[in-house]
Amino acid sequence: MENETKLSIYRAARTIKRKDNTLYNALRSIYEDSIFVGEISQLWPQLPLVANLRCGLWYNPKFHSTCYFKSTDGHTNNWSFNTSRLNFHIALLAGQKGGCIIVDSTRRGKRFPDSMSKTIPIWTCVLNRSIFNYLNTFSNADASLVKQDSNIGCNSHDWDCSLHLPLWVSETEKAAIEDRLEGWTKDLETSGADIAILASCLKKPLRPLWISQKTVIWINEVPDYDSWDFTPIILVSASSTSGVTQHRTTSEFSWNYIPGAGDDEESWARGLSPNLFWNHAYDLISTGPDVCNQKVADIVEKDRVYRARRGQDAPQITVKPSISESSPCLDPLLCSDLSNITISSSDEERGIFWLGSTNLALGSSQIAAECSSNVDCVLNCDQWPISVHHQEAEAYLHLPIVSSKMDRFSLFNNLSSAVNFAKSNLTKGRTLLICCHDGEDISVCVCLAILISLFNDEVSQVSCTPLLGSFDDGKFFSETGITKCEMRRRLVYVCKFAIKARPSRGNLKQVFSFLNSEVAEV
């Protein structure tokens, strides 16, 4: 009896939560929070607005760029500086524009997500320390050159390397993070990242600032970011931090406010992407909660049909009620497979990224279908085939690879075919576009395996560090093999050009296992 009572309470709580977290409530909450984001961006209109994927992408119709800072890298006792998520393009963008504004959000109970409270502050500090070490090394090598070279931002003695954390992070936690900074700095310096470019671009050290809906800003006293002695990384937490459910009412509708509504979009968005939402935001918000679900279903289906007619990836969106939902009168929680939906907010995100002079490029399967005539051959790693303009059979290969969450060996089993295909085409001097459904994970890992297997190393004459060399048909790899450090260094090279790269840990493990098995065979 007691167990039945507990189960009933649990079901009741889940039912209440489900009724609060309706699709209209989520979209209306995002729309309201986006007004605050717009107001903050207008305080410094010259600074580029950046979305922290994926939640932040919902809170403005147009972002200059995107970044990927994970909250898990800032969790207590799990702090990390991950060289596979360097976000170098954000540091370079901030250096070019004088700073930037990063948007994210979090669920009820916190003012800021851990990505903003600790992950980004750790990132800025490690980058500052690496630049400081580079300036010192450069100065010791040739002091006269430092004075003559106008590209060097400032003297290393003026460079702030302190760890700047918000006041709500305890001194004990701050001290624990500081103890790890030296190791993270060495990891960055040995990863092959181009610190020289960063040092020449940043005139002042990076420093985070925090703004939430509770922050008091005097509009007539907004400081000019050029007057600061640092390059500001302004962290905007979009949502209100009230600890209770806020029931809001307008002249037409009543609705419940959801903090951090853009988070975990698979559980509520029903196939709607940020781009689709902002293209139809007025209609979705003005029609009200009663017809919102049907309106979204119509928008998603029309977009699917439009892409299908253009020969693009357009899987059918299936909608199923939650397993735990038993009452027919309640709005069911919908589950949709978004793994094949391209979430894109700008033309840059949909572009092709060429990796230096390697003749290799990365992109999504959608852009590959549109631009296949601009490359010599295409390696499609999406689950779904695409129509390409190439007539020759050896110019196109489709390897239906799924994510590591669905199949732990899917990538591993296909890498040999991918490397052989790349080898046969690169030998002939052809350009190769590697694509997957989003151009961010599987295609990046396939490209990484190709770079390690078929390209050699060259030593930099300036820093005496190894750099990616040229195509050598696998001779260098057969002689040297692979280490985690080497794989990390090559991944940094890929991310230098493919700024949207977000390879998953499971897929990277499969790449490393494949490379080790190739070495064993040799």
Short mmCIF file of C-alpha atoms in Angstrom, two decimals:
data_model
loop_
_atom_site.label_atom_id
_atom_site.label_comp_id
_atom_site.label_asym_id
_atom_site.label_seq_id
_atom_site.Cartn_x
_atom_site.Cartn_y
_atom_site.Cartn_z
CA MET A 1 0.00 0.00 0.00
CA GLU A 2 2.82 2.37 0.95
CA ASN A 3 4.63 1.66 -2.33
CA GLU A 4 1.43 2.32 -4.28
CA THR A 5 1.03 5.65 -2.49
CA LYS A 6 4.61 6.69 -3.30
CA LEU A 7 4.13 5.65 -6.91
CA SER A 8 0.90 7.65 -7.11
CA ILE A 9 2.65 10.75 -5.72
CA TYR A 10 5.46 10.28 -8.22
CA ARG A 11 3.00 9.96 -11.11
CA ALA A 12 1.08 13.01 -9.92
CA ALA A 13 4.29 15.04 -9.73
CA ARG A 14 5.29 13.94 -13.22
CA THR A 15 1.82 14.79 -14.53
CA ILE A 16 1.96 18.28 -13.02
CA LYS A 17 5.44 18.86 -14.44
CA ARG A 18 4.29 17.69 -17.85
CA LYS A 19 1.33 20.05 -17.79
CA ASP A 20 3.68 22.94 -16.91
CA ASN A 21 6.27 22.04 -19.53
CA THR A 22 4.02 22.22 -22.56
CA LEU A 23 5.34 23.21 -25.96
CA TYR A 24 3.66 26.61 -25.85
CA ASN A 25 5.04 27.32 -22.37
CA ALA A 26 8.56 26.51 -23.59
CA LEU A 27 8.33 28.62 -26.75
CA ARG A 28 6.69 31.55 -24.96
CA SER A 29 9.35 31.43 -22.22
CA ILE A 30 12.11 31.45 -24.84
CA TYR A 31 10.45 34.36 -26.62
CA GLU A 32 10.20 36.40 -23.41
CA ASP A 33 13.81 35.69 -22.45
CA SER A 34 14.98 36.63 -25.95
CA ILE A 35 13.76 40.19 -25.30
CA PHE A 36 16.25 40.46 -22.41
CA VAL A 37 19.04 39.05 -24.59
CA GLY A 38 18.23 41.63 -27.27
CA GLU A 39 18.35 44.45 -24.71
CA ILE A 40 21.79 43.39 -23.47
CA SER A 41 23.18 43.03 -27.00
CA GLN A 42 22.05 46.60 -27.75
CA LEU A 43 24.14 47.92 -24.87
CA TRP A 44 27.25 46.89 -26.81
CA PRO A 45 26.00 46.61 -30.42
CA GLN A 46 29.53 46.37 -31.83
CA LEU A 47 30.23 43.15 -29.93
CA PRO A 48 29.29 39.92 -31.76
CA LEU A 49 26.54 37.79 -30.23
CA VAL A 50 27.51 34.12 -29.79
CA ALA A 51 25.27 31.16 -28.86
CA ASN A 52 26.57 28.42 -26.60
CA LEU A 53 25.27 25.22 -28.18
CA ARG A 54 22.74 23.96 -28.04
CA CYS A 55 20.48 25.71 -25.54
CA GLY A 56 21.73 29.24 -26.27
CA LEU A 57 20.81 28.97 -29.94
CA TRP A 58 17.11 29.40 -29.14
CA TYR A 59 17.38 32.85 -27.56
CA ASN A 60 17.98 35.13 -30.56
CA PRO A 61 16.96 35.00 -34.22
CA LYS A 62 20.47 35.81 -35.42
CA PHE A 63 23.86 34.98 -33.94
CA HIS A 64 27.25 35.94 -35.31
CA SER A 65 28.69 32.55 -34.39
CA THR A 66 28.33 29.59 -32.02
CA CYS A 67 30.55 27.99 -29.39
CA TYR A 68 30.51 24.78 -27.37
CA PHE A 69 31.36 25.05 -23.67
CA LYS A 70 30.02 22.10 -21.66
CA SER A 71 28.66 22.53 -18.15
CA THR A 72 30.11 19.13 -17.20
CA ASP A 73 33.61 20.60 -17.62
CA GLY A 74 32.75 22.97 -14.78
CA HIS A 75 31.02 20.59 -12.38
CA THR A 76 32.49 20.51 -8.88
CA ASN A 77 35.44 18.08 -8.63
CA ASN A 78 35.10 17.39 -12.35
CA TRP A 79 36.72 20.57 -13.68
CA SER A 80 38.35 20.16 -17.06
CA PHE A 81 40.02 22.01 -19.91
CA ASN A 82 39.25 19.94 -22.98
CA THR A 83 41.53 20.35 -26.01
CA SER A 84 38.87 18.77 -28.23
CA ARG A 85 36.67 21.81 -27.45
CA LEU A 86 39.17 24.66 -27.68
CA ASN A 87 36.73 27.21 -29.15
CA PHE A 88 39.72 29.07 -30.58
CA HIS A 89 37.49 30.86 -33.08
CA ILE A 90 35.74 32.62 -30.19
CA ALA A 91 39.03 33.91 -28.76
CA LEU A 92 40.07 35.12 -32.23
CA LEU A 93 36.65 36.71 -32.77
CA ALA A 94 36.90 38.50 -29.42
CA GLY A 95 40.38 39.72 -30.33
CA GLN A 96 39.19 41.07 -33.68
CA LYS A 97 36.02 42.75 -32.36
CA GLY A 98 37.26 43.80 -28.91
CA GLY A 99 35.15 41.23 -27.07
CA CYS A 100 31.99 39.15 -27.50
CA ILE A 101 28.68 38.28 -25.80
CA ILE A 102 27.94 34.60 -25.15
CA VAL A 103 24.34 33.53 -24.52
CA ASP A 104 23.23 30.44 -22.60
CA SER A 105 20.56 29.46 -20.11
CA THR A 106 19.92 27.04 -17.28
CA ARG A 107 17.07 25.34 -15.50
CA ARG A 108 15.43 26.50 -12.29
CA GLY A 109 17.68 26.93 -9.24
CA LYS A 110 20.79 28.59 -10.71
CA ARG A 111 21.51 32.08 -11.99
CA PHE A 112 24.14 30.76 -14.40
CA PRO A 113 24.96 27.34 -15.85
CA ASP A 114 28.28 25.81 -14.80
CA SER A 115 29.52 26.43 -18.35
CA MET A 116 29.46 30.14 -17.50
CA SER A 117 30.35 29.96 -13.82
CA LYS A 118 33.48 27.83 -14.26
CA THR A 119 34.08 26.28 -17.72
CA ILE A 120 34.51 29.58 -19.58
CA PRO A 121 36.51 31.27 -16.76
CA ILE A 122 38.89 28.27 -16.80
CA TRP A 123 39.12 28.56 -20.60
CA THR A 124 39.97 32.27 -20.53
CA CYS A 125 42.58 31.76 -17.82
CA VAL A 126 44.33 28.87 -19.59
CA LEU A 127 44.45 30.81 -22.86
CA ASN A 128 45.82 33.88 -21.07
CA ARG A 129 48.53 31.83 -19.39
CA SER A 130 49.54 30.21 -22.69
CA ILE A 131 49.79 33.63 -24.35
CA PHE A 132 51.84 34.90 -21.40
CA ASN A 133 54.26 31.97 -21.74
CA TYR A 134 54.49 32.54 -25.50
CA LEU A 135 55.26 36.25 -25.03
CA ASN A 136 57.96 35.42 -22.49
CA THR A 137 59.50 32.78 -24.76
CA PHE A 138 59.34 35.13 -27.73
CA SER A 139 60.85 37.95 -25.67
CA ASN A 140 63.72 35.80 -24.41
CA ALA A 141 64.45 34.56 -27.93
CA ASP A 142 64.73 38.02 -29.45
CA ALA A 143 63.94 41.02 -27.25
CA SER A 144 64.56 43.48 -30.05
CA LEU A 145 62.05 41.72 -32.30
CA VAL A 146 59.33 42.04 -29.67
CA LYS A 147 59.77 45.81 -29.61
CA GLN A 148 59.70 46.07 -33.38
CA ASP A 149 56.81 43.72 -34.04
CA SER A 150 53.50 45.59 -33.87
CA ASN A 151 51.52 42.33 -34.05
CA ILE A 152 52.39 41.40 -30.46
CA GLY A 153 49.54 42.64 -28.29
CA CYS A 154 51.42 43.96 -25.26
CA ASN A 155 54.32 43.25 -22.95
CA SER A 156 54.03 39.99 -21.06
CA HIS A 157 54.53 41.80 -17.73
CA ASP A 158 51.14 43.52 -18.22
CA TRP A 159 49.30 40.31 -19.11
CA ASP A 160 46.72 39.21 -16.54
CA CYS A 161 46.90 35.45 -15.90
CA SER A 162 44.62 35.39 -12.84
CA LEU A 163 41.63 33.09 -12.55
CA HIS A 164 38.49 35.24 -12.49
CA LEU A 165 35.47 33.41 -11.07
CA PRO A 166 32.05 34.77 -9.96
CA LEU A 167 31.57 35.57 -6.28
CA TRP A 168 29.30 32.58 -5.65
CA VAL A 169 32.13 30.11 -6.34
CA SER A 170 33.78 29.34 -3.00
CA GLU A 171 37.43 30.07 -2.24
CA THR A 172 38.01 26.36 -1.61
CA GLU A 173 36.76 25.45 -5.06
CA LYS A 174 38.72 28.30 -6.62
CA ALA A 175 41.93 27.08 -4.97
CA ALA A 176 41.32 23.54 -6.23
CA ILE A 177 40.86 24.83 -9.79
CA GLU A 178 44.00 26.99 -9.55
CA ASP A 179 46.04 23.91 -8.62
CA ARG A 180 45.15 22.39 -12.01
CA LEU A 181 45.81 25.43 -14.19
CA GLU A 182 49.48 24.69 -14.83
CA GLY A 183 48.70 21.19 -16.10
CA TRP A 184 45.93 22.44 -18.37
CA THR A 185 48.24 25.12 -19.75
CA LYS A 186 50.84 22.49 -20.63
CA ASP A 187 48.13 20.38 -22.29
CA LEU A 188 47.21 23.33 -24.49
CA GLU A 189 50.81 24.15 -25.38
CA THR A 190 51.56 20.56 -26.38
CA SER A 191 48.30 20.11 -28.31
CA GLY A 192 49.57 21.84 -31.44
CA ALA A 193 47.28 24.85 -31.01
CA ASP A 194 48.55 27.99 -32.74
CA ILE A 195 49.26 30.21 -29.75
CA ALA A 196 51.20 32.64 -31.97
CA ILE A 197 48.07 33.61 -33.94
CA LEU A 198 46.15 34.07 -30.69
CA ALA A 199 48.91 36.26 -29.22
CA SER A 200 49.00 38.45 -32.31
CA CYS A 201 45.20 38.84 -32.39
CA LEU A 202 44.51 39.54 -28.70
CA LYS A 203 45.72 42.98 -27.65
CA LYS A 204 44.41 42.56 -24.10
CA PRO A 205 43.86 39.43 -21.95
CA LEU A 206 40.49 37.70 -21.91
CA ARG A 207 38.22 38.15 -18.91
CA PRO A 208 34.65 36.97 -18.24
CA LEU A 209 31.82 39.22 -17.01
CA TRP A 210 28.43 37.91 -15.86
CA ILE A 211 24.99 39.37 -16.62
CA SER A 212 21.61 37.88 -15.66
CA GLN A 213 18.07 39.24 -15.41
CA LYS A 214 18.85 40.26 -11.82
CA THR A 215 21.89 42.32 -12.81
CA VAL A 216 21.39 46.06 -12.29
CA ILE A 217 22.72 48.16 -15.20
CA TRP A 218 22.40 51.95 -15.31
CA ILE A 219 21.54 52.64 -18.94
CA ASN A 220 23.14 56.11 -18.87
CA GLU A 221 26.37 54.73 -17.40
CA VAL A 222 27.10 51.74 -19.64
CA PRO A 223 30.91 51.54 -19.88
CA ASP A 224 32.68 51.52 -23.24
CA TYR A 225 34.34 48.12 -23.63
CA ASP A 226 37.35 49.80 -25.27
CA SER A 227 38.06 51.52 -21.95
CA TRP A 228 38.62 48.24 -20.11
CA ASP A 229 42.14 46.85 -19.73
CA PHE A 230 40.93 43.42 -20.80
CA THR A 231 39.02 41.79 -23.67
CA PRO A 232 35.51 41.18 -22.25
CA ILE A 233 33.74 37.85 -22.65
CA ILE A 234 30.27 38.92 -21.52
CA LEU A 235 28.29 35.91 -20.30
CA VAL A 236 24.54 36.42 -20.51
CA SER A 237 22.26 33.93 -18.72
CA ALA A 238 18.98 34.43 -20.55
CA SER A 239 16.43 33.09 -18.07
CA SER A 240 14.86 34.36 -14.87
CA THR A 241 16.05 32.58 -11.73
CA SER A 242 12.84 32.44 -9.71
CA GLY A 243 12.65 29.28 -7.63
CA VAL A 244 8.88 28.90 -8.05
CA THR A 245 6.67 28.33 -11.07
CA GLN A 246 5.61 31.68 -12.49
CA HIS A 247 2.09 31.79 -13.88
CA ARG A 248 1.89 34.67 -16.33
CA THR A 249 -1.13 36.18 -18.02
CA THR A 250 -1.54 38.40 -21.06
CA SER A 251 -4.67 39.98 -22.50
CA GLU A 252 -5.24 36.82 -24.56
CA PHE A 253 -3.55 33.81 -22.93
CA SER A 254 -2.20 32.52 -19.64
CA TRP A 255 0.94 30.39 -19.48
CA ASN A 256 3.64 29.08 -17.13
CA TYR A 257 7.16 30.46 -17.41
CA ILE A 258 9.93 27.81 -17.76
CA PRO A 259 13.50 28.88 -16.88
CA GLY A 260 16.06 27.48 -19.33
CA ALA A 261 13.28 26.31 -21.64
CA GLY A 262 15.70 25.88 -24.56
CA ASP A 263 17.56 23.09 -22.78
CA ASP A 264 17.09 19.42 -23.70
CA GLU A 265 15.18 20.20 -26.89
CA GLU A 266 14.69 16.53 -27.78
CA SER A 267 12.18 16.22 -24.95
CA TRP A 268 9.86 19.04 -26.02
CA ALA A 269 10.61 20.64 -29.43
CA ARG A 270 8.82 18.00 -31.58
CA GLY A 271 11.19 18.48 -34.50
CA LEU A 272 11.18 22.29 -34.34
CA SER A 273 14.63 23.85 -34.71
CA PRO A 274 15.68 27.33 -33.51
CA ASN A 275 15.83 28.47 -37.12
CA LEU A 276 12.28 27.26 -37.85
CA PHE A 277 11.02 28.77 -34.61
CA TRP A 278 12.30 32.25 -35.40
CA ASN A 279 10.99 32.07 -38.96
CA HIS A 280 7.49 31.54 -37.52
CA ALA A 281 7.83 33.04 -34.03
CA TYR A 282 5.04 35.60 -34.33
CA ASP A 283 2.49 33.03 -35.57
CA LEU A 284 3.44 30.47 -32.90
CA ILE A 285 3.26 32.94 -30.02
CA SER A 286 0.12 34.80 -31.17
CA THR A 287 -1.99 31.70 -31.91
CA GLY A 288 -1.89 30.59 -28.27
CA PRO A 289 -1.46 27.27 -26.44
CA ASP A 290 -4.55 25.49 -27.81
CA VAL A 291 -3.31 25.23 -31.41
CA CYS A 292 0.44 25.51 -30.82
CA ASN A 293 1.12 21.78 -31.09
CA GLN A 294 -0.69 21.45 -34.41
CA LYS A 295 0.95 24.62 -35.70
CA VAL A 296 4.41 23.25 -34.94
CA ALA A 297 3.56 19.91 -36.54
CA ASP A 298 2.48 21.71 -39.73
CA ILE A 299 5.64 23.85 -39.82
CA VAL A 300 7.94 20.86 -39.31
CA GLU A 301 6.15 18.79 -41.96
CA LYS A 302 6.20 21.61 -44.52
CA ASP A 303 9.92 22.06 -43.94
CA ARG A 304 10.47 18.32 -44.33
CA VAL A 305 8.58 18.25 -47.63
CA TYR A 306 10.45 21.33 -48.88
CA ARG A 307 13.82 19.72 -48.17
CA ALA A 308 12.76 16.39 -49.63
CA ARG A 309 11.80 18.06 -52.91
CA ARG A 310 15.25 19.63 -53.06
CA GLY A 311 16.89 16.25 -52.57
CA GLN A 312 18.05 17.08 -49.03
CA ASP A 313 18.00 14.91 -45.94
CA ALA A 314 14.36 14.94 -44.80
CA PRO A 315 13.46 12.06 -42.45
CA GLN A 316 9.88 11.61 -41.30
CA ILE A 317 9.32 12.99 -37.79
CA THR A 318 7.54 10.39 -35.67
CA VAL A 319 5.56 11.45 -32.63
CA LYS A 320 4.82 9.03 -29.82
CA PRO A 321 3.23 9.48 -26.39
CA SER A 322 5.38 9.01 -23.32
CA ILE A 323 5.51 5.48 -21.94
CA SER A 324 4.61 6.72 -18.49
CA GLU A 325 1.57 8.69 -19.72
CA SER A 326 -1.69 6.93 -19.07
CA SER A 327 -4.36 9.67 -19.02
CA PRO A 328 -5.85 10.35 -22.46
CA CYS A 329 -7.08 13.81 -21.48
CA LEU A 330 -3.58 15.15 -20.78
CA ASP A 331 -1.28 16.55 -23.42
CA PRO A 332 1.21 13.71 -24.05
CA LEU A 333 4.96 14.23 -23.95
CA LEU A 334 6.19 13.79 -27.48
CA CYS A 335 9.40 12.04 -28.42
CA SER A 336 11.02 12.91 -31.73
CA ASP A 337 14.25 11.70 -33.24
CA LEU A 338 16.23 14.87 -33.94
CA SER A 339 19.44 13.09 -34.82
CA ASN A 340 18.84 13.69 -38.53
CA ILE A 341 17.67 17.29 -38.29
CA THR A 342 20.18 19.98 -39.14
CA ILE A 343 19.98 22.78 -36.60
CA SER A 344 21.38 25.84 -38.29
CA SER A 345 21.24 29.54 -37.54
CA SER A 346 23.47 31.03 -40.21
CA ASP A 347 25.01 30.41 -43.61
CA GLU A 348 28.40 30.00 -41.93
CA GLU A 349 27.14 27.01 -39.95
CA ARG A 350 25.96 25.41 -43.20
CA GLY A 351 29.26 25.96 -45.00
CA ILE A 352 32.11 23.78 -46.18
CA PHE A 353 35.29 23.95 -44.11
CA TRP A 354 38.52 23.27 -45.99
CA LEU A 355 41.38 21.92 -43.88
CA GLY A 356 44.34 23.99 -45.01
CA SER A 357 46.10 22.56 -48.06
CA THR A 358 45.13 18.93 -47.40
CA ASN A 359 42.44 18.79 -50.15
CA LEU A 360 40.04 17.64 -47.42
CA ALA A 361 36.83 19.43 -46.48
CA LEU A 362 34.08 18.93 -43.89
CA GLY A 363 30.40 19.75 -44.09
CA SER A 364 26.86 18.54 -43.52
CA SER A 365 25.15 16.16 -45.90
CA GLN A 366 22.68 18.91 -46.73
CA ILE A 367 25.37 21.29 -47.98
CA ALA A 368 27.17 18.39 -49.70
CA ALA A 369 24.08 17.69 -51.78
CA GLU A 370 23.91 21.34 -52.81
CA CYS A 371 27.63 21.91 -53.46
CA SER A 372 28.92 18.51 -54.59
CA SER A 373 29.79 19.97 -58.00
CA ASN A 374 32.43 22.13 -56.29
CA VAL A 375 34.51 19.13 -55.17
CA ASP A 376 35.98 16.14 -56.99
CA CYS A 377 34.56 13.44 -54.73
CA VAL A 378 32.24 12.99 -51.74
CA LEU A 379 32.41 10.62 -48.77
CA ASN A 380 28.94 10.53 -47.25
CA CYS A 381 28.87 9.23 -43.65
CA ASP A 382 25.21 10.04 -43.06
CA GLN A 383 22.62 7.33 -42.50
CA TRP A 384 20.82 8.52 -45.60
CA PRO A 385 22.13 8.70 -49.18
CA ILE A 386 22.30 12.02 -51.03
CA SER A 387 22.12 12.89 -54.70
CA VAL A 388 25.43 14.20 -56.05
CA HIS A 389 26.57 15.51 -59.41
CA HIS A 390 29.41 13.03 -59.89
CA GLN A 391 29.05 10.48 -62.66
CA GLU A 392 32.06 8.31 -61.75
CA ALA A 393 31.42 5.55 -59.23
CA GLU A 394 34.79 6.08 -57.52
CA ALA A 395 33.91 9.74 -56.86
CA TYR A 396 31.15 8.97 -54.35
CA LEU A 397 30.99 6.58 -51.41
CA HIS A 398 28.12 6.22 -48.95
CA LEU A 399 28.94 4.70 -45.55
CA PRO A 400 25.79 4.69 -43.35
CA ILE A 401 27.42 5.34 -39.98
CA VAL A 402 25.30 5.91 -36.86
CA SER A 403 26.25 7.55 -33.57
CA SER A 404 28.10 5.63 -30.86
CA LYS A 405 24.97 5.77 -28.67
CA MET A 406 23.12 3.65 -31.23
CA ASP A 407 26.00 1.36 -32.24
CA ARG A 408 29.35 1.33 -30.44
CA PHE A 409 31.16 -0.16 -33.45
CA SER A 410 29.46 1.50 -36.42
CA LEU A 411 32.26 4.01 -37.02
CA PHE A 412 35.02 1.48 -36.30
CA ASN A 413 33.64 -0.99 -38.85
CA ASN A 414 33.52 1.64 -41.61
CA LEU A 415 36.81 3.49 -41.09
CA SER A 416 38.87 1.08 -43.19
CA SER A 417 36.64 1.70 -46.23
CA ALA A 418 36.71 5.44 -45.58
CA VAL A 419 40.53 5.59 -45.40
CA ASN A 420 40.92 3.46 -48.53
CA PHE A 421 38.47 5.68 -50.43
CA ALA A 422 40.34 8.80 -49.35
CA LYS A 423 43.69 7.24 -50.20
CA SER A 424 42.67 6.32 -53.75
CA ASN A 425 41.36 9.82 -54.47
CA LEU A 426 44.03 11.88 -52.67
CA THR A 427 46.70 9.93 -54.56
CA LYS A 428 45.20 11.35 -57.77
CA GLY A 429 45.25 14.88 -56.34
CA ARG A 430 41.47 15.09 -56.00
CA THR A 431 39.58 17.17 -53.48
CA LEU A 432 37.42 15.23 -51.01
CA LEU A 433 34.38 16.42 -49.07
CA ILE A 434 33.53 14.34 -46.00
CA CYS A 435 30.00 14.85 -44.72
CA CYS A 436 27.56 13.56 -42.11
CA HIS A 437 24.11 14.72 -41.02
CA ASP A 438 25.42 17.81 -39.16
CA GLY A 439 29.09 17.96 -40.18
CA GLU A 440 30.12 18.14 -36.53
CA ASP A 441 30.78 14.64 -35.18
CA ILE A 442 31.03 11.54 -37.39
CA SER A 443 32.56 13.33 -40.39
CA VAL A 444 35.10 15.01 -38.08
CA CYS A 445 36.15 11.63 -36.66
CA VAL A 446 36.43 10.09 -40.15
CA CYS A 447 38.54 13.04 -41.28
CA LEU A 448 40.72 12.66 -38.19
CA ALA A 449 41.39 9.00 -39.01
CA ILE A 450 42.31 9.95 -42.59
CA LEU A 451 44.69 12.72 -41.49
CA ILE A 452 46.50 10.45 -39.05
CA SER A 453 46.64 7.49 -41.44
CA LEU A 454 47.72 9.27 -44.62
CA PHE A 455 49.55 12.50 -43.69
CA ASN A 456 53.02 13.04 -42.25
CA ASP A 457 54.50 15.58 -39.84
CA GLU A 458 56.76 18.57 -40.40
CA VAL A 459 58.70 20.46 -37.74
CA SER A 460 58.03 24.18 -37.32
CA GLN A 461 61.16 26.25 -37.84
CA VAL A 462 59.85 28.88 -35.43
CA SER A 463 58.62 26.82 -32.45
CA CYS A 464 60.37 23.51 -33.25
CA THR A 465 57.03 21.73 -32.68
CA PRO A 466 55.52 19.13 -35.02
CA LEU A 467 52.98 20.37 -37.56
CA LEU A 468 50.74 18.58 -40.03
CA GLY A 469 52.73 17.92 -43.19
CA SER A 470 51.50 16.56 -46.51
CA PHE A 471 49.90 13.44 -47.98
CA ASP A 472 52.41 10.56 -47.95
CA ASP A 473 50.22 7.51 -48.63
CA GLY A 474 50.52 6.29 -45.02
CA LYS A 475 54.30 5.88 -44.77
CA PHE A 476 54.70 8.13 -41.72
CA PHE A 477 51.86 6.40 -39.86
CA SER A 478 53.22 2.91 -40.54
CA GLU A 479 56.58 3.97 -39.05
CA THR A 480 55.42 5.95 -36.00
CA GLY A 481 52.02 4.54 -35.01
CA ILE A 482 49.63 6.55 -32.87
CA THR A 483 49.43 7.96 -29.34
CA LYS A 484 46.63 9.81 -27.59
CA CYS A 485 48.78 12.95 -27.57
CA GLU A 486 49.30 12.73 -31.34
CA MET A 487 45.60 12.11 -31.94
CA ARG A 488 44.73 15.11 -29.75
CA ARG A 489 47.15 17.30 -31.71
CA ARG A 490 45.64 16.29 -35.05
CA LEU A 491 42.13 16.91 -33.70
CA VAL A 492 43.17 20.43 -32.70
CA TYR A 493 44.30 20.93 -36.31
CA VAL A 494 40.87 19.85 -37.61
CA CYS A 495 39.05 22.12 -35.16
CA LYS A 496 41.21 25.06 -36.22
CA PHE A 497 39.37 25.05 -39.57
CA ALA A 498 36.10 23.25 -38.77
CA ILE A 499 34.99 25.57 -35.99
CA LYS A 500 31.68 23.72 -35.56
CA ALA A 501 33.38 20.40 -34.82
CA ARG A 502 31.97 18.58 -31.78
CA PRO A 503 33.26 15.00 -31.89
CA SER A 504 31.75 12.73 -29.26
CA ARG A 505 33.91 10.78 -26.86
CA GLY A 506 32.45 7.46 -28.02
CA ASN A 507 33.37 8.12 -31.65
CA LEU A 508 36.87 9.34 -30.77
CA LYS A 509 37.42 6.09 -28.88
CA GLN A 510 36.47 4.14 -32.00
CA VAL A 511 38.96 6.15 -34.08
CA PHE A 512 41.76 5.42 -31.60
CA SER A 513 40.88 1.70 -31.52
CA PHE A 514 40.88 1.57 -35.32
CA LEU A 515 44.26 3.28 -35.59
CA ASN A 516 45.76 0.94 -32.99
CA SER A 517 44.42 -2.07 -34.87
CA GLU A 518 45.98 -0.76 -38.10
CA VAL A 519 49.35 -0.40 -36.36
CA ALA A 520 49.09 -3.96 -35.06
CA GLU A 521 48.48 -5.27 -38.58
CA VAL A 522 51.49 -3.38 -39.91
#
